[in-house]
Amino acid sequence: MLFDMDGTLVETEELWGEALSELAGQLGGELSAGARGRTVGTSMPVAMGILYADLGTTRTEQQHAADARWVEDRTADLMTSHGVPWRPGARELLTAVRDAGVATALVTTTARRIAGIVLDRFTTELGHPPFDVTVCGDEVPARKPDPAPYRQAMAALGVDPGSSLVVEDSAVGVTAGLAAGAVVLGVPSLQSLDSLPGLVLRESLVGLTVTDLRELVETHGPVELSA
């Protein structure tokens, strides 16, 4: 089992959106709903590019780096002050998967210093680290929708893509999981997902069992690996 983080396990996508909107205000504009939707699940460089294009503004490379750092820092502040509530059914499913001895990984586009806030909260609330492997956005050669993050996690776990299930909420994450050769369980949060071969769509994680997950992999996999 390989899990995305923001919008999949925890309700943090809104916090990223709040930080991006605040930056847009500082730059003299307002982030549109359409542009915000396109940033969901993307890397920080991509998100910043979407924001700048939406505002019709141009920033230097140095300003771009400073803006991205500000958004990360602001999101970290919001996580600390607002908390990181679980998505419906996420805590129960993660606990059941760990109790069953299934190998787990967290694969997020979020940088390690920000993801660490959530990982520490997971460990505190569950009483133990919930993942065998964690792969963050600043630890991979390419970010989602490239399959590299999921392939890196699978290699670290020593598992075959055809026996792996990825849980995602965004289009870029679904694309990455499918391209890595896994079956993908898509649970939309702020972004709708289109039907694709190898993708199983569900409204929430509530009520899912380990048996259900194994049946998903057996029924829908293995997925043909991309070149």
CSV table of N, CA and C in Angstrom, one decimal, residues 19-164:
chain,number,residue,atom,x,y,z
A,19,ALA,N,-2.7,29.3,1.8
A,19,ALA,CA,-1.4,30.0,1.7
A,19,ALA,C,-1.2,30.6,0.3
A,20,LEU,N,-1.6,29.8,-0.8
A,20,LEU,CA,-1.4,30.3,-2.1
A,20,LEU,C,-2.3,31.5,-2.3
A,21,SER,N,-3.5,31.6,-1.8
A,21,SER,CA,-4.4,32.7,-2.0
A,21,SER,C,-3.8,33.9,-1.2
A,22,GLU,N,-3.2,33.7,-0.1
A,22,GLU,CA,-2.6,34.8,0.7
A,22,GLU,C,-1.4,35.4,-0.1
A,23,LEU,N,-0.6,34.5,-0.7
A,23,LEU,CA,0.5,35.0,-1.6
A,23,LEU,C,-0.1,35.8,-2.7
A,24,ALA,N,-1.1,35.3,-3.4
A,24,ALA,CA,-1.7,36.0,-4.5
A,24,ALA,C,-2.1,37.5,-4.1
A,25,GLY,N,-2.7,37.6,-2.9
A,25,GLY,CA,-3.1,38.9,-2.4
A,25,GLY,C,-1.9,39.8,-2.2
A,26,GLN,N,-0.8,39.2,-1.7
A,26,GLN,CA,0.4,40.0,-1.5
A,26,GLN,C,1.0,40.5,-2.8
A,27,LEU,N,0.7,39.8,-3.9
A,27,LEU,CA,1.2,40.1,-5.2
A,27,LEU,C,0.2,41.0,-5.9
A,28,GLY,N,-0.9,41.4,-5.3
A,28,GLY,CA,-1.8,42.4,-5.8
A,28,GLY,C,-2.9,41.7,-6.6
A,29,GLY,N,-3.2,40.4,-6.5
A,29,GLY,CA,-4.2,39.8,-7.2
A,29,GLY,C,-5.0,38.8,-6.4
A,30,GLU,N,-5.8,38.0,-7.1
A,30,GLU,CA,-6.6,37.0,-6.5
A,30,GLU,C,-6.6,35.7,-7.2
A,31,LEU,N,-6.3,34.6,-6.6
A,31,LEU,CA,-6.2,33.3,-7.2
A,31,LEU,C,-7.6,32.8,-7.6
A,32,SER,N,-7.8,32.5,-8.8
A,32,SER,CA,-9.1,32.1,-9.3
A,32,SER,C,-9.3,30.6,-8.8
A,33,ALA,N,-10.6,30.3,-8.7
A,33,ALA,CA,-11.0,28.9,-8.3
A,33,ALA,C,-10.4,27.9,-9.3
A,34,GLY,N,-10.5,28.2,-10.6
A,34,GLY,CA,-9.9,27.3,-11.6
A,34,GLY,C,-8.5,27.0,-11.5
A,35,ALA,N,-7.7,28.1,-11.3
A,35,ALA,CA,-6.3,28.0,-11.1
A,35,ALA,C,-6.0,27.2,-9.8
A,36,ARG,N,-6.7,27.5,-8.7
A,36,ARG,CA,-6.5,26.7,-7.5
A,36,ARG,C,-6.7,25.2,-7.7
A,37,GLY,N,-7.7,24.9,-8.5
A,37,GLY,CA,-8.0,23.5,-8.7
A,37,GLY,C,-6.9,22.8,-9.5
A,38,ARG,N,-6.2,23.6,-10.4
A,38,ARG,CA,-5.2,23.0,-11.2
A,38,ARG,C,-3.9,22.8,-10.4
A,39,THR,N,-3.8,23.4,-9.2
A,39,THR,CA,-2.6,23.3,-8.4
A,39,THR,C,-2.7,22.0,-7.5
A,40,VAL,N,-3.9,21.4,-7.4
A,40,VAL,CA,-4.0,20.3,-6.4
A,40,VAL,C,-3.1,19.1,-6.8
A,41,GLY,N,-2.3,18.7,-5.9
A,41,GLY,CA,-1.5,17.5,-6.1
A,41,GLY,C,-0.2,17.8,-6.9
A,42,THR,N,0.0,19.0,-7.3
A,42,THR,CA,1.2,19.4,-8.1
A,42,THR,C,2.4,19.7,-7.2
A,43,SER,N,3.6,19.8,-7.8
A,43,SER,CA,4.8,20.2,-7.1
A,43,SER,C,4.7,21.7,-6.9
A,44,MET,N,5.5,22.2,-6.0
A,44,MET,CA,5.5,23.7,-5.7
A,44,MET,C,5.9,24.5,-6.9
A,45,PRO,N,7.0,24.1,-7.7
A,45,PRO,CA,7.3,24.9,-8.9
A,45,PRO,C,6.1,25.0,-9.9
A,46,VAL,N,5.4,23.9,-10.1
A,46,VAL,CA,4.2,23.9,-11.0
A,46,VAL,C,3.1,24.7,-10.4
A,47,ALA,N,2.8,24.6,-9.1
A,47,ALA,CA,1.8,25.4,-8.5
A,47,ALA,C,2.1,26.9,-8.6
A,48,MET,N,3.4,27.3,-8.4
A,48,MET,CA,3.7,28.7,-8.5
A,48,MET,C,3.6,29.2,-9.9
A,49,GLY,N,3.9,28.4,-10.9
A,49,GLY,CA,3.7,28.7,-12.3
A,49,GLY,C,2.3,29.0,-12.6
A,50,ILE,N,1.4,28.1,-12.1
A,50,ILE,CA,0.0,28.3,-12.3
A,50,ILE,C,-0.5,29.6,-11.7
A,51,LEU,N,0.0,29.9,-10.4
A,51,LEU,CA,-0.4,31.1,-9.7
A,51,LEU,C,0.0,32.3,-10.5
A,52,TYR,N,1.3,32.4,-11.0
A,52,TYR,CA,1.8,33.5,-11.7
A,52,TYR,C,1.0,33.7,-13.0
A,53,ALA,N,0.7,32.7,-13.7
A,53,ALA,CA,0.0,32.8,-15.0
A,53,ALA,C,-1.4,33.3,-14.7
A,54,ASP,N,-2.0,32.9,-13.6
A,54,ASP,CA,-3.4,33.3,-13.3
A,54,ASP,C,-3.4,34.8,-13.0
A,55,LEU,N,-2.4,35.3,-12.3
A,55,LEU,CA,-2.3,36.7,-11.9
A,55,LEU,C,-1.8,37.5,-13.0
A,56,GLY,N,-1.2,36.9,-14.0
A,56,GLY,CA,-0.5,37.7,-15.1
A,56,GLY,C,0.7,38.4,-14.7
A,57,THR,N,1.4,37.8,-13.7
A,57,THR,CA,2.6,38.4,-13.2
A,57,THR,C,3.9,37.6,-13.5
A,58,THR,N,5.0,38.3,-13.6
A,58,THR,CA,6.3,37.7,-13.9
A,58,THR,C,7.2,37.9,-12.7
A,59,ARG,N,7.9,36.8,-12.2
A,59,ARG,CA,8.8,36.9,-11.1
A,59,ARG,C,10.1,36.4,-11.5
A,60,THR,N,11.2,36.9,-10.9
A,60,THR,CA,12.5,36.4,-11.2
A,60,THR,C,12.7,35.1,-10.5
A,61,GLU,N,13.8,34.4,-10.9
A,61,GLU,CA,14.1,33.1,-10.3
A,61,GLU,C,14.2,33.2,-8.7
A,62,GLN,N,14.9,34.3,-8.3
A,62,GLN,CA,15.1,34.5,-6.9
A,62,GLN,C,13.7,34.8,-6.2
A,63,GLN,N,12.9,35.6,-6.8
A,63,GLN,CA,11.6,35.8,-6.2
A,63,GLN,C,10.7,34.6,-6.2
A,64,HIS,N,10.8,33.8,-7.3
A,64,HIS,CA,10.1,32.5,-7.3
A,64,HIS,C,10.4,31.6,-6.2
A,65,ALA,N,11.7,31.5,-5.9
A,65,ALA,CA,12.2,30.6,-4.8
A,65,ALA,C,11.7,31.2,-3.4
A,66,ALA,N,11.7,32.5,-3.3
A,66,ALA,CA,11.3,33.1,-2.0
A,66,ALA,C,9.8,33.0,-1.9
A,67,ASP,N,9.0,33.1,-2.9
A,67,ASP,CA,7.6,32.9,-2.9
A,67,ASP,C,7.2,31.5,-2.5
A,68,ALA,N,7.9,30.5,-3.1
A,68,ALA,CA,7.7,29.1,-2.8
A,68,ALA,C,8.0,28.8,-1.3
A,69,ARG,N,9.1,29.4,-0.8
A,69,ARG,CA,9.5,29.2,0.6
A,69,ARG,C,8.4,29.8,1.5
A,70,TRP,N,7.9,30.9,1.1
A,70,TRP,CA,6.9,31.6,1.9
A,70,TRP,C,5.6,30.7,2.0
A,71,VAL,N,5.2,30.2,0.9
A,71,VAL,CA,4.0,29.3,0.9
A,71,VAL,C,4.2,28.1,1.7
A,72,GLU,N,5.4,27.5,1.6
A,72,GLU,CA,5.6,26.3,2.5
A,72,GLU,C,5.6,26.7,4.0
A,73,ASP,N,6.3,27.8,4.3
A,73,ASP,CA,6.3,28.2,5.7
A,73,ASP,C,4.9,28.6,6.2
A,74,ARG,N,4.1,29.2,5.4
A,74,ARG,CA,2.8,29.6,5.8
A,74,ARG,C,1.9,28.4,6.0
A,75,THR,N,2.1,27.4,5.1
A,75,THR,CA,1.3,26.2,5.2
A,75,THR,C,1.7,25.4,6.5
A,76,ALA,N,3.0,25.4,6.8
A,76,ALA,CA,3.4,24.8,8.0
A,76,ALA,C,2.8,25.5,9.2
A,77,ASP,N,2.8,26.8,9.2
A,77,ASP,CA,2.1,27.6,10.3
A,77,ASP,C,0.7,27.2,10.5
A,78,LEU,N,0.0,27.1,9.3
A,78,LEU,CA,-1.4,26.7,9.4
A,78,LEU,C,-1.7,25.3,9.9
A,79,MET,N,-0.8,24.4,9.5
A,79,MET,CA,-0.9,23.0,10.0
A,79,MET,C,-0.7,23.0,11.5
A,80,THR,N,0.2,23.8,12.0
A,80,THR,CA,0.4,23.9,13.4
A,80,THR,C,-0.7,24.5,14.2
A,81,SER,N,-1.3,25.6,13.6
A,81,SER,CA,-2.4,26.3,14.3
A,81,SER,C,-3.7,25.6,14.1
A,82,HIS,N,-4.0,25.1,12.9
A,82,HIS,CA,-5.3,24.5,12.6
A,82,HIS,C,-5.3,23.0,12.8
A,83,GLY,N,-4.2,22.4,12.9
A,83,GLY,CA,-4.1,20.9,13.0
A,83,GLY,C,-4.2,20.2,11.6
A,84,VAL,N,-4.1,18.9,11.6
A,84,VAL,CA,-4.1,18.2,10.4
A,84,VAL,C,-5.1,17.0,10.5
A,85,PRO,N,-6.4,17.4,10.4
A,85,PRO,CA,-7.4,16.3,10.6
A,85,PRO,C,-7.4,15.2,9.6
A,86,TRP,N,-7.7,14.0,10.0
A,86,TRP,CA,-7.8,12.9,9.1
A,86,TRP,C,-8.9,13.0,8.0
A,87,ARG,N,-8.7,12.5,6.8
A,87,ARG,CA,-9.7,12.4,5.9
A,87,ARG,C,-10.6,11.2,6.4
A,88,PRO,N,-11.9,11.2,6.0
A,88,PRO,CA,-12.8,10.2,6.5
A,88,PRO,C,-12.3,8.8,6.2
A,89,GLY,N,-12.2,8.0,7.2
A,89,GLY,CA,-11.8,6.6,7.1
A,89,GLY,C,-10.4,6.3,6.9
A,90,ALA,N,-9.5,7.4,6.8
A,90,ALA,CA,-8.1,7.2,6.6
A,90,ALA,C,-7.4,6.6,7.8
A,91,ARG,N,-7.7,7.1,9.0
A,91,ARG,CA,-7.0,6.6,10.1
A,91,ARG,C,-7.3,5.1,10.4
A,92,GLU,N,-8.6,4.8,10.2
A,92,GLU,CA,-9.0,3.4,10.4
A,92,GLU,C,-8.4,2.5,9.4
A,93,LEU,N,-8.4,2.9,8.1
A,93,LEU,CA,-7.8,2.1,7.1
A,93,LEU,C,-6.3,1.9,7.3
A,94,LEU,N,-5.6,3.0,7.6
A,94,LEU,CA,-4.1,2.9,7.8
A,94,LEU,C,-3.8,1.9,9.0
A,95,THR,N,-4.6,2.0,10.0
A,95,THR,CA,-4.4,1.2,11.2
A,95,THR,C,-4.7,-0.3,10.8
A,96,ALA,N,-5.7,-0.6,10.1
A,96,ALA,CA,-6.0,-1.9,9.7
A,96,ALA,C,-4.9,-2.5,8.8
A,97,VAL,N,-4.4,-1.7,7.9
A,97,VAL,CA,-3.4,-2.2,7.0
A,97,VAL,C,-2.1,-2.5,7.8
A,98,ARG,N,-1.7,-1.7,8.7
A,98,ARG,CA,-0.6,-1.9,9.5
A,98,ARG,C,-0.8,-3.2,10.4
A,99,ASP,N,-1.9,-3.3,11.0
A,99,ASP,CA,-2.2,-4.5,11.8
A,99,ASP,C,-2.2,-5.8,11.0
A,100,ALA,N,-2.5,-5.7,9.7
A,100,ALA,CA,-2.4,-6.9,8.9
A,100,ALA,C,-1.0,-7.2,8.4
A,101,GLY,N,-0.1,-6.3,8.7
A,101,GLY,CA,1.3,-6.6,8.3
A,101,GLY,C,1.6,-6.3,6.8
A,102,VAL,N,0.8,-5.4,6.2
A,102,VAL,CA,1.0,-5.0,4.8
A,102,VAL,C,2.1,-4.0,4.8
A,103,ALA,N,3.0,-4.1,3.9
A,103,ALA,CA,4.1,-3.1,3.7
A,103,ALA,C,3.4,-1.8,3.2
A,104,THR,N,3.9,-0.7,3.8
A,104,THR,CA,3.3,0.6,3.6
A,104,THR,C,4.3,1.7,3.2
A,105,ALA,N,3.9,2.6,2.4
A,105,ALA,CA,4.8,3.8,2.1
A,105,ALA,C,3.9,5.0,2.0
A,106,LEU,N,4.5,6.1,2.4
A,106,LEU,CA,3.9,7.5,2.1
A,106,LEU,C,4.7,8.1,1.0
A,107,VAL,N,4.0,8.5,-0.1
A,107,VAL,CA,4.6,9.1,-1.2
A,107,VAL,C,4.0,10.4,-1.5
A,108,THR,N,4.6,11.5,-1.1
A,108,THR,CA,4.0,12.8,-1.2
A,108,THR,C,4.9,13.8,-2.0
A,109,THR,N,4.3,14.8,-2.6
A,109,THR,CA,5.0,15.8,-3.3
A,109,THR,C,5.5,16.9,-2.4
A,110,THR,N,5.0,16.9,-1.2
A,110,THR,CA,5.3,17.9,-0.2
A,110,THR,C,6.8,17.6,0.3
A,111,ALA,N,7.5,18.7,0.6
A,111,ALA,CA,8.9,18.6,1.0
A,111,ALA,C,9.0,18.0,2.4
A,112,ARG,N,10.1,17.4,2.7
A,112,ARG,CA,10.3,16.6,3.9
A,112,ARG,C,10.0,17.5,5.2
A,113,ARG,N,10.5,18.7,5.1
A,113,ARG,CA,10.4,19.6,6.3
A,113,ARG,C,8.9,19.9,6.7
A,114,ILE,N,8.0,19.9,5.6
A,114,ILE,CA,6.6,20.1,5.9
A,114,ILE,C,5.9,18.8,6.2
A,115,ALA,N,6.2,17.8,5.4
A,115,ALA,CA,5.6,16.5,5.6
A,115,ALA,C,5.9,15.9,7.0
A,116,GLY,N,7.1,16.3,7.5
A,116,GLY,CA,7.5,15.9,8.8
A,116,GLY,C,6.5,16.3,9.9
A,117,ILE,N,5.8,17.4,9.7
A,117,ILE,CA,4.8,17.8,10.7
A,117,ILE,C,3.7,16.8,10.8
A,118,VAL,N,3.2,16.4,9.6
A,118,VAL,CA,2.1,15.4,9.5
A,118,VAL,C,2.6,14.0,10.0
A,119,LEU,N,3.8,13.6,9.6
A,119,LEU,CA,4.3,12.3,10.1
A,119,LEU,C,4.5,12.3,11.6
A,120,ASP,N,4.9,13.4,12.2
A,120,ASP,CA,5.0,13.4,13.6
A,120,ASP,C,3.6,13.3,14.3
A,121,ARG,N,2.6,13.9,13.7
A,121,ARG,CA,1.3,13.8,14.2
A,121,ARG,C,0.8,12.4,14.1
A,122,PHE,N,1.0,11.7,13.0
A,122,PHE,CA,0.6,10.3,12.8
A,122,PHE,C,1.2,9.5,13.9
A,123,THR,N,2.5,9.6,14.1
A,123,THR,CA,3.2,8.8,15.1
A,123,THR,C,2.6,9.0,16.5
A,124,THR,N,2.4,10.3,16.8
A,124,THR,CA,1.8,10.6,18.1
A,124,THR,C,0.4,10.0,18.3
A,125,GLU,N,-0.4,10.1,17.3
A,125,GLU,CA,-1.8,9.7,17.4
A,125,GLU,C,-2.0,8.2,17.3
A,126,LEU,N,-1.1,7.5,16.5
A,126,LEU,CA,-1.2,6.1,16.3
A,126,LEU,C,-0.4,5.3,17.3
A,127,GLY,N,0.6,6.0,17.9
A,127,GLY,CA,1.5,5.3,18.9
A,127,GLY,C,2.7,4.7,18.3
A,128,HIS,N,2.9,4.8,16.9
A,128,HIS,CA,4.0,4.2,16.2
A,128,HIS,C,4.1,4.8,14.8
A,129,PRO,N,5.2,4.8,14.2
A,129,PRO,CA,5.3,5.3,12.8
A,129,PRO,C,4.5,4.4,11.9
A,130,PRO,N,3.6,5.0,11.1
A,130,PRO,CA,2.7,4.2,10.3
A,130,PRO,C,3.2,3.7,9.0
A,131,PHE,N,4.4,4.1,8.6
A,131,PHE,CA,4.9,3.7,7.3
A,131,PHE,C,6.3,3.0,7.4
A,132,ASP,N,6.5,2.1,6.5
A,132,ASP,CA,7.8,1.4,6.4
A,132,ASP,C,8.8,2.3,5.6
A,133,VAL,N,8.2,3.1,4.7
A,133,VAL,CA,9.0,3.9,3.8
A,133,VAL,C,8.3,5.3,3.6
A,134,THR,N,9.0,6.4,3.6
A,134,THR,CA,8.4,7.7,3.3
A,134,THR,C,9.3,8.3,2.2
A,135,VAL,N,8.6,8.8,1.2
A,135,VAL,CA,9.3,9.5,0.0
A,135,VAL,C,8.6,10.8,-0.1
A,136,CYS,N,9.4,11.9,0.0
A,136,CYS,CA,8.9,13.2,-0.1
A,136,CYS,C,9.4,13.9,-1.4
A,137,GLY,N,8.7,15.0,-1.7
A,137,GLY,CA,8.9,15.7,-3.0
A,137,GLY,C,10.3,16.2,-3.3
A,138,ASP,N,11.1,16.4,-2.2
A,138,ASP,CA,12.5,16.9,-2.4
A,138,ASP,C,13.5,15.8,-2.3
A,139,GLU,N,13.0,14.5,-2.4
A,139,GLU,CA,13.9,13.4,-2.3
A,139,GLU,C,13.8,12.5,-3.6
A,140,VAL,N,13.3,13.0,-4.7
A,140,VAL,CA,13.1,12.2,-5.9
A,140,VAL,C,13.7,12.9,-7.1
A,141,PRO,N,14.0,12.1,-8.1
A,141,PRO,CA,14.6,12.8,-9.4
A,141,PRO,C,13.5,13.5,-10.2
A,142,ALA,N,12.2,13.1,-10.0
A,142,ALA,CA,11.1,13.8,-10.7
A,142,ALA,C,9.9,13.6,-9.8
A,143,ARG,N,9.0,14.6,-9.9
A,143,ARG,CA,7.8,14.6,-9.1
A,143,ARG,C,6.6,14.1,-9.9
A,144,LYS,N,5.5,13.7,-9.1
A,144,LYS,CA,4.3,13.4,-9.8
A,144,LYS,C,3.9,14.5,-10.8
A,145,PRO,N,3.4,14.2,-11.9
A,145,PRO,CA,2.8,12.9,-12.4
A,145,PRO,C,3.9,11.9,-12.9
A,146,ASP,N,5.1,12.2,-12.9
A,146,ASP,CA,6.2,11.2,-13.2
A,146,ASP,C,6.0,10.0,-12.2
A,147,PRO,N,6.2,8.8,-12.7
A,147,PRO,CA,6.1,7.6,-11.8
A,147,PRO,C,7.3,7.5,-10.9
A,148,ALA,N,8.3,8.3,-11.0
A,148,ALA,CA,9.6,8.1,-10.2
A,148,ALA,C,9.3,8.0,-8.7
A,149,PRO,N,8.5,8.9,-8.1
A,149,PRO,CA,8.3,8.7,-6.6
A,149,PRO,C,7.7,7.4,-6.2
A,150,TYR,N,6.8,6.9,-7.0
A,150,TYR,CA,6.2,5.6,-6.6
A,150,TYR,C,7.1,4.5,-6.9
A,151,ARG,N,7.9,4.5,-8.0
A,151,ARG,CA,8.9,3.5,-8.3
A,151,ARG,C,10.0,3.5,-7.2
A,152,GLN,N,10.3,4.7,-6.7
A,152,GLN,CA,11.4,4.7,-5.7
A,152,GLN,C,10.9,4.1,-4.4
A,153,ALA,N,9.6,4.3,-4.1
A,153,ALA,CA,9.0,3.7,-2.9
A,153,ALA,C,8.9,2.2,-3.0
A,154,MET,N,8.5,1.7,-4.1
A,154,MET,CA,8.3,0.3,-4.4
A,154,MET,C,9.7,-0.4,-4.3
A,155,ALA,N,10.7,0.2,-4.8
A,155,ALA,CA,12.0,-0.3,-4.8
A,155,ALA,C,12.5,-0.4,-3.3
A,156,ALA,N,12.2,0.6,-2.5
A,156,ALA,CA,12.6,0.6,-1.1
A,156,ALA,C,11.9,-0.4,-0.3
A,157,LEU,N,10.6,-0.6,-0.7
A,157,LEU,CA,9.9,-1.7,0.0
A,157,LEU,C,10.2,-3.1,-0.5
A,158,GLY,N,10.8,-3.2,-1.7
A,158,GLY,CA,11.1,-4.5,-2.2
A,158,GLY,C,9.8,-5.2,-2.7
A,159,VAL,N,8.9,-4.4,-3.3
A,159,VAL,CA,7.6,-5.0,-3.7
A,159,VAL,C,7.5,-4.8,-5.3
A,160,ASP,N,6.7,-5.7,-5.8
A,160,ASP,CA,6.4,-5.6,-7.3
A,160,ASP,C,5.3,-4.7,-7.5
A,161,PRO,N,5.4,-3.8,-8.6
A,161,PRO,CA,4.3,-2.9,-8.9
A,161,PRO,C,2.9,-3.6,-9.1
A,162,GLY,N,2.9,-4.8,-9.7
A,162,GLY,CA,1.7,-5.5,-9.9
A,162,GLY,C,1.0,-5.9,-8.7
A,163,SER,N,1.7,-6.0,-7.5
A,163,SER,CA,1.0,-6.3,-6.3
A,163,SER,C,0.8,-5.1,-5.4
A,164,SER,N,1.0,-3.9,-5.9
A,164,SER,CA,0.9,-2.7,-5.2
A,164,SER,C,-0.4,-2.0,-5.4
